[in-house]
Amino acid sequence: MKKCLLFIMLLGSFHCAYAQQRPQYTQYIFNNFILNPAISGIENYIDVKAGYRSQWQGLEGAPETSYISFHAPLGKNFLYGTSTSVPQSGGTNPNSRSYVQTYMASEPHHGIGFHVVSDKAGPISRTDVNATYAYHLGLSASVNLSLGVAAGLSKIYLDQSKIILENQIDPAIGSGDYGQLKPDLSAGLWLYGPRYFVGAAAQQLIASPISFSDDESYNQGRKVPHMFISAGYKVYLGDDFAAMPSAMVKVVSPVPVSVDVNLKLAYKDKLWMGASYRKDDALSAMAGFNIGSFINLGYSYDFTTSGLNTVSNGSHEIVLGVFLNNRYKVSCPQKSW
């Protein structure tokens, strides 16, 4: 067990210094807002999400992530207008072709949001708190563009009690500052219409140093930028069914580029299932459902395909969504699906 703890400690230290520092999500397609602030206020209701991810089950000290987020549009013209082409009592199934025929670009409006993310990996834990803002405008009758920013704080903490050292006096740790507050800044853009989206976001734009040692020669770690590029397209398979292939490329220097490919199949606005492939990491199965115009729920399970598959029992992730102030009785997201 000591070897396992030491391995996780070293992995966590590398993770914090130069590797991927943001949490991994399988169901990011269900809540792209957690990655891209430009999505703030994209729908005409208050979108609330809560998520939990347990990664690499069976491996001691493996990452655990939880978050809560919400975002909403501002402006009465957007809330009461025809920006989603849906009458107040509900209306066109967003999976149907008729929705494309009547789709209208959003009225220019502002969106705001907020999210808190807690991530733990081995002896290192991190909490990110960010407020977001976005501006949406219609470029044409059916094309929308939004630009967004997020700003906040990151608290990074090293739990020394979870570290087992051969030499109790280790200059790499010393009596260092085990709880640190760092500024955080992100930006993104989102181009979207009734059948597609293309987005790009950059997180951790402020490269703050991260160190836990009194010895300056060991203080080489810092927050590094994370780039996310994503795109998706809706293919109609009849009035009741739709397929939504999507992909995301994640760039975090100097580690290899990460590529996710997804396929989501939806039945009306009630049920969906899908699959995902993450290069050199995992295969995933996903499913979810919507309950009326108030709640939706998604679950995914990752089958580990990397070298950790000999000690990992896979990863679980669950996301609960709630639609508040849903005046149009929308039962399925129509701008971000």
Coordinates of C-alpha atoms in Angstrom, one line a residue, residues 11-328:
L11 CA 1.7 11.2 -10.1
G12 CA -0.2 14.0 -8.3
S13 CA 3.0 16.1 -8.0
F14 CA 3.7 15.8 -11.7
H15 CA 0.0 16.4 -12.5
C16 CA 0.2 19.7 -10.5
A17 CA 3.5 20.8 -12.0
Y18 CA 3.4 20.3 -15.7
A19 CA 0.7 17.9 -16.8
Q20 CA -3.1 18.2 -17.2
Q21 CA -4.2 20.2 -14.2
R22 CA -8.0 20.4 -14.9
P23 CA -10.4 17.6 -14.2
Q24 CA -11.3 15.0 -16.9
Y25 CA -15.0 14.9 -17.9
T26 CA -16.7 12.2 -20.0
Q27 CA -20.1 14.0 -20.1
Y28 CA -18.7 17.5 -21.1
I29 CA -21.1 17.3 -24.1
F30 CA -23.9 17.4 -21.5
N31 CA -22.5 20.6 -19.8
N32 CA -20.0 22.3 -22.1
F33 CA -20.4 25.4 -19.9
I34 CA -18.0 23.9 -17.4
L35 CA -15.3 24.2 -20.1
N36 CA -16.4 27.2 -22.1
P37 CA -17.7 30.5 -20.6
A38 CA -19.1 31.6 -23.9
I39 CA -22.1 29.2 -23.3
S40 CA -23.3 31.4 -20.4
G41 CA -26.9 32.2 -21.0
I42 CA -27.3 30.3 -24.2
E43 CA -30.7 28.9 -23.4
N44 CA -33.8 30.8 -22.3
Y45 CA -34.0 29.4 -18.8
I46 CA -31.6 29.1 -15.8
D47 CA -29.5 26.0 -16.4
V48 CA -28.3 24.4 -13.1
K49 CA -26.1 21.3 -13.2
A50 CA -24.4 19.2 -10.5
G51 CA -21.9 16.5 -11.4
Y52 CA -19.7 13.9 -9.7
R53 CA -16.9 11.8 -11.2
S54 CA -15.0 8.9 -9.6
Q55 CA -12.1 8.0 -11.8
W56 CA -10.1 4.8 -11.9
Q57 CA -12.1 2.9 -9.3
G58 CA -10.0 0.5 -7.2
L59 CA -6.9 2.7 -7.4
E60 CA -6.1 4.3 -4.0
G61 CA -5.8 8.1 -4.3
A62 CA -7.5 8.2 -7.7
P63 CA -9.1 11.5 -8.9
E64 CA -12.5 12.5 -7.6
T65 CA -14.3 15.5 -9.0
S66 CA -17.5 17.2 -8.1
Y67 CA -19.0 20.5 -9.3
I68 CA -22.1 22.7 -9.4
S69 CA -22.8 25.3 -12.0
F70 CA -25.5 27.6 -13.2
H71 CA -25.9 30.1 -16.0
A72 CA -28.8 32.2 -17.4
P73 CA -29.6 34.9 -20.0
L74 CA -30.2 38.5 -19.1
G75 CA -32.7 40.8 -20.8
K76 CA -36.5 40.7 -21.1
N77 CA -36.4 40.8 -24.9
F78 CA -34.6 37.5 -25.0
L79 CA -36.7 35.8 -22.3
Y80 CA -40.0 36.8 -23.8
G81 CA -39.1 37.0 -27.5
T82 CA -38.9 34.3 -30.2
S83 CA -35.2 33.6 -29.9
T84 CA -35.8 29.9 -29.6
S85 CA -38.9 29.8 -31.9
V86 CA -40.8 27.9 -29.2
P87 CA -44.2 29.2 -28.0
Q88 CA -44.8 29.7 -24.3
S89 CA -46.7 26.5 -23.8
G90 CA -44.0 24.3 -25.3
G91 CA -43.9 23.4 -29.0
T92 CA -41.8 21.9 -31.7
N93 CA -39.7 18.9 -30.8
P94 CA -36.1 20.1 -31.1
N95 CA -35.1 16.8 -32.8
S96 CA -37.6 17.3 -35.6
R97 CA -36.8 18.9 -39.0
S98 CA -39.6 21.5 -38.5
Y99 CA -37.5 23.0 -35.7
V100 CA -34.7 23.7 -38.2
Q101 CA -37.2 25.3 -40.6
T102 CA -38.5 27.7 -37.9
Y103 CA -35.2 28.3 -36.0
M104 CA -34.2 31.9 -35.4
A105 CA -30.9 33.2 -34.2
S106 CA -30.9 34.6 -30.7
E107 CA -31.6 38.2 -30.0
P108 CA -28.4 40.0 -28.9
H109 CA -28.2 39.4 -25.2
H110 CA -25.9 39.0 -22.2
G111 CA -25.4 35.8 -20.2
I112 CA -24.0 35.3 -16.7
G113 CA -23.0 32.2 -14.8
F114 CA -21.1 30.7 -11.9
H115 CA -19.4 27.3 -11.2
V116 CA -17.5 25.7 -8.3
V117 CA -15.3 22.7 -9.1
S118 CA -13.7 20.5 -6.4
D119 CA -11.0 18.0 -7.6
K120 CA -8.9 15.6 -5.5
A121 CA -6.0 13.4 -6.7
G122 CA -3.8 11.7 -4.1
P123 CA -2.5 14.2 -1.6
I124 CA -3.5 17.2 -3.7
S125 CA -6.9 18.9 -3.7
R126 CA -8.1 21.9 -5.6
T127 CA -11.2 24.0 -5.6
D128 CA -12.0 26.5 -8.4
V129 CA -14.6 29.2 -8.1
N130 CA -15.4 31.2 -11.2
A131 CA -18.0 33.8 -12.3
T132 CA -18.7 33.9 -16.1
Y133 CA -20.0 36.4 -18.6
A134 CA -20.9 36.0 -22.3
Y135 CA -22.4 38.2 -25.0
H136 CA -24.6 36.5 -27.7
L137 CA -25.5 37.9 -31.1
G138 CA -27.1 36.6 -34.3
L139 CA -24.8 36.8 -37.3
S140 CA -27.6 35.8 -39.6
A141 CA -31.1 34.4 -39.4
S142 CA -29.8 31.1 -38.2
V143 CA -26.2 31.6 -37.1
N144 CA -25.2 32.7 -33.6
L145 CA -21.9 33.7 -32.1
S146 CA -21.1 34.2 -28.4
L147 CA -17.9 35.4 -26.7
G148 CA -17.3 34.7 -23.0
V149 CA -14.9 35.1 -20.1
A150 CA -14.5 33.6 -16.7
A151 CA -12.6 34.9 -13.7
G152 CA -12.1 33.6 -10.2
L153 CA -9.8 31.9 -7.7
S154 CA -8.2 28.5 -7.4
K155 CA -7.3 27.1 -3.9
I156 CA -4.6 24.3 -4.1
Y157 CA -3.9 22.3 -1.0
L158 CA -1.3 19.6 -0.2
D159 CA -2.3 17.2 2.5
Q160 CA 1.0 16.1 4.0
S161 CA -0.6 13.4 6.1
K162 CA -1.2 11.4 2.9
I163 CA 2.4 11.4 1.9
I164 CA 4.7 8.6 3.0
L165 CA 8.4 9.5 2.8
E166 CA 11.5 7.5 3.3
N167 CA 13.2 10.6 4.7
Q168 CA 10.8 12.6 6.9
I169 CA 12.8 15.8 6.1
D170 CA 12.3 16.2 2.4
P171 CA 13.4 19.6 0.9
A172 CA 10.9 19.1 -1.9
I173 CA 8.1 19.6 0.6
G174 CA 9.8 21.1 3.7
S175 CA 7.4 23.2 5.8
G176 CA 6.0 24.9 2.8
D177 CA 2.7 26.7 2.2
Y178 CA 0.2 23.8 1.9
G179 CA -2.8 26.0 1.0
Q180 CA -2.5 28.5 -1.8
L181 CA -4.9 30.9 -3.5
K182 CA -4.2 31.6 -7.2
P183 CA -6.1 33.9 -9.6
D184 CA -7.9 32.2 -12.5
L185 CA -8.9 33.5 -15.9
S186 CA -10.5 31.7 -18.9
A187 CA -12.0 32.9 -22.3
G188 CA -14.0 31.2 -25.1
L189 CA -16.1 31.6 -28.2
W190 CA -19.1 29.5 -29.4
L191 CA -20.5 29.5 -32.9
Y192 CA -23.9 27.7 -33.1
G193 CA -27.0 27.1 -35.1
P194 CA -29.9 24.6 -35.2
R195 CA -27.8 21.7 -36.3
Y196 CA -24.2 22.4 -35.3
F197 CA -21.8 24.1 -32.9
V198 CA -18.1 24.9 -33.0
G199 CA -16.3 26.2 -29.9
A200 CA -12.9 27.1 -28.6
A201 CA -11.8 27.9 -25.0
A202 CA -8.7 28.6 -23.1
Q203 CA -8.5 28.0 -19.3
Q204 CA -5.8 29.0 -16.8
L205 CA -4.6 31.9 -18.8
I206 CA -2.7 33.2 -15.8
A207 CA 0.4 31.0 -15.3
S208 CA 0.7 31.3 -11.5
P209 CA 3.6 29.4 -9.8
I210 CA 2.7 26.4 -7.7
S211 CA 5.2 25.3 -5.0
F212 CA 5.2 23.5 -1.6
S213 CA 8.9 23.9 -0.7
D214 CA 11.1 26.4 1.2
D215 CA 13.9 25.6 -1.3
E216 CA 13.6 27.7 -4.4
S217 CA 15.4 25.0 -6.5
Y218 CA 12.3 22.8 -6.1
N219 CA 9.7 25.5 -7.0
Q220 CA 9.4 24.8 -10.7
G221 CA 5.7 24.1 -10.9
R222 CA 3.1 26.4 -12.3
K223 CA -0.4 26.5 -13.7
V224 CA -0.3 26.0 -17.4
P225 CA -2.9 27.0 -20.1
H226 CA -5.5 24.4 -21.3
M227 CA -7.0 24.7 -24.8
F228 CA -10.3 23.0 -25.8
I229 CA -11.6 22.9 -29.3
S230 CA -14.9 21.2 -29.9
A231 CA -17.5 20.7 -32.6
G232 CA -20.7 18.8 -33.1
Y233 CA -23.4 18.3 -35.7
K234 CA -27.0 17.0 -35.6
V235 CA -28.1 14.4 -38.1
Y236 CA -31.9 13.7 -38.4
L237 CA -33.0 10.1 -38.6
G238 CA -36.7 10.9 -38.8
D239 CA -39.0 13.2 -36.9
D240 CA -38.4 11.4 -33.5
F241 CA -34.7 10.4 -33.7
A242 CA -31.5 12.3 -34.1
A243 CA -27.8 11.4 -34.0
M244 CA -25.3 13.9 -32.7
P245 CA -21.6 13.1 -33.5
S246 CA -19.1 15.5 -31.8
A247 CA -15.4 15.7 -31.0
M248 CA -13.1 17.6 -28.7
V249 CA -9.4 18.3 -28.9
K250 CA -7.6 19.2 -25.7
V251 CA -4.1 20.8 -25.8
V252 CA -2.0 21.0 -22.7
S253 CA 1.7 21.5 -23.2
P254 CA 4.0 19.5 -23.0
V255 CA 1.8 16.4 -22.7
P256 CA 0.3 14.7 -25.8
V257 CA -2.8 16.1 -27.4
S258 CA -6.0 14.5 -26.1
V259 CA -8.8 13.7 -28.6
D260 CA -12.4 12.7 -27.6
V261 CA -14.9 11.4 -30.2
N262 CA -18.6 11.1 -29.2
L263 CA -21.9 9.8 -30.7
K264 CA -25.2 10.6 -29.0
L265 CA -28.5 9.2 -30.1
A266 CA -31.7 11.0 -28.9
Y267 CA -35.3 9.9 -29.0
K268 CA -37.6 13.0 -29.1
D269 CA -36.8 15.0 -26.0
K270 CA -37.0 12.2 -23.5
L271 CA -34.2 9.6 -23.8
W272 CA -30.7 9.5 -25.1
M273 CA -27.7 7.2 -25.1
G274 CA -24.2 7.4 -26.5
A275 CA -20.6 6.3 -26.7
S276 CA -17.3 8.0 -26.4
Y277 CA -13.7 7.2 -27.2
R278 CA -10.8 9.0 -25.6
K279 CA -7.5 8.3 -27.3
D280 CA -5.1 6.2 -25.3
D281 CA -7.3 6.4 -22.3
A282 CA -10.9 5.0 -22.3
L283 CA -14.0 3.8 -24.0
S284 CA -17.2 5.1 -22.5
A285 CA -21.0 4.3 -22.5
M286 CA -23.5 7.0 -21.7
A287 CA -27.2 7.3 -21.2
G288 CA -29.7 9.8 -19.9
F289 CA -33.3 11.0 -19.8
N290 CA -35.4 14.1 -19.3
I291 CA -38.2 14.4 -16.8
G292 CA -40.8 16.9 -18.1
S293 CA -39.4 20.4 -18.4
F294 CA -37.6 20.5 -15.1
I295 CA -35.0 17.7 -14.6
N296 CA -32.6 15.7 -16.7
L297 CA -30.1 13.1 -15.6
G298 CA -27.0 11.6 -17.4
Y299 CA -24.7 8.7 -16.4
S300 CA -21.5 7.4 -18.0
Y301 CA -19.1 4.6 -17.4
D302 CA -15.5 4.6 -18.7
F303 CA -13.7 1.3 -19.6
T304 CA -10.0 2.1 -19.0
T305 CA -7.9 1.2 -22.1
S306 CA -4.6 2.7 -20.9
G307 CA -1.9 0.8 -18.8
L308 CA -4.0 1.5 -15.7
N309 CA -6.6 -1.1 -16.8
T310 CA -4.8 -3.7 -14.7
V311 CA -5.6 -1.9 -11.5
S312 CA -8.6 0.3 -12.4
N313 CA -12.2 -0.8 -12.4
G314 CA -13.2 2.0 -14.6
S315 CA -14.7 5.5 -14.0
H316 CA -18.2 6.6 -13.0
E317 CA -19.7 10.0 -13.8
I318 CA -23.2 11.3 -13.1
V319 CA -24.7 14.7 -14.0
L320 CA -28.0 16.1 -12.7
G321 CA -29.6 19.1 -14.5
V322 CA -32.4 21.3 -13.4
F323 CA -34.3 23.9 -15.6
L324 CA -35.4 26.9 -13.5
N325 CA -37.7 29.8 -14.7
N326 CA -38.5 27.6 -17.7
R327 CA -41.3 29.8 -19.0
Y328 CA -41.5 28.1 -22.4

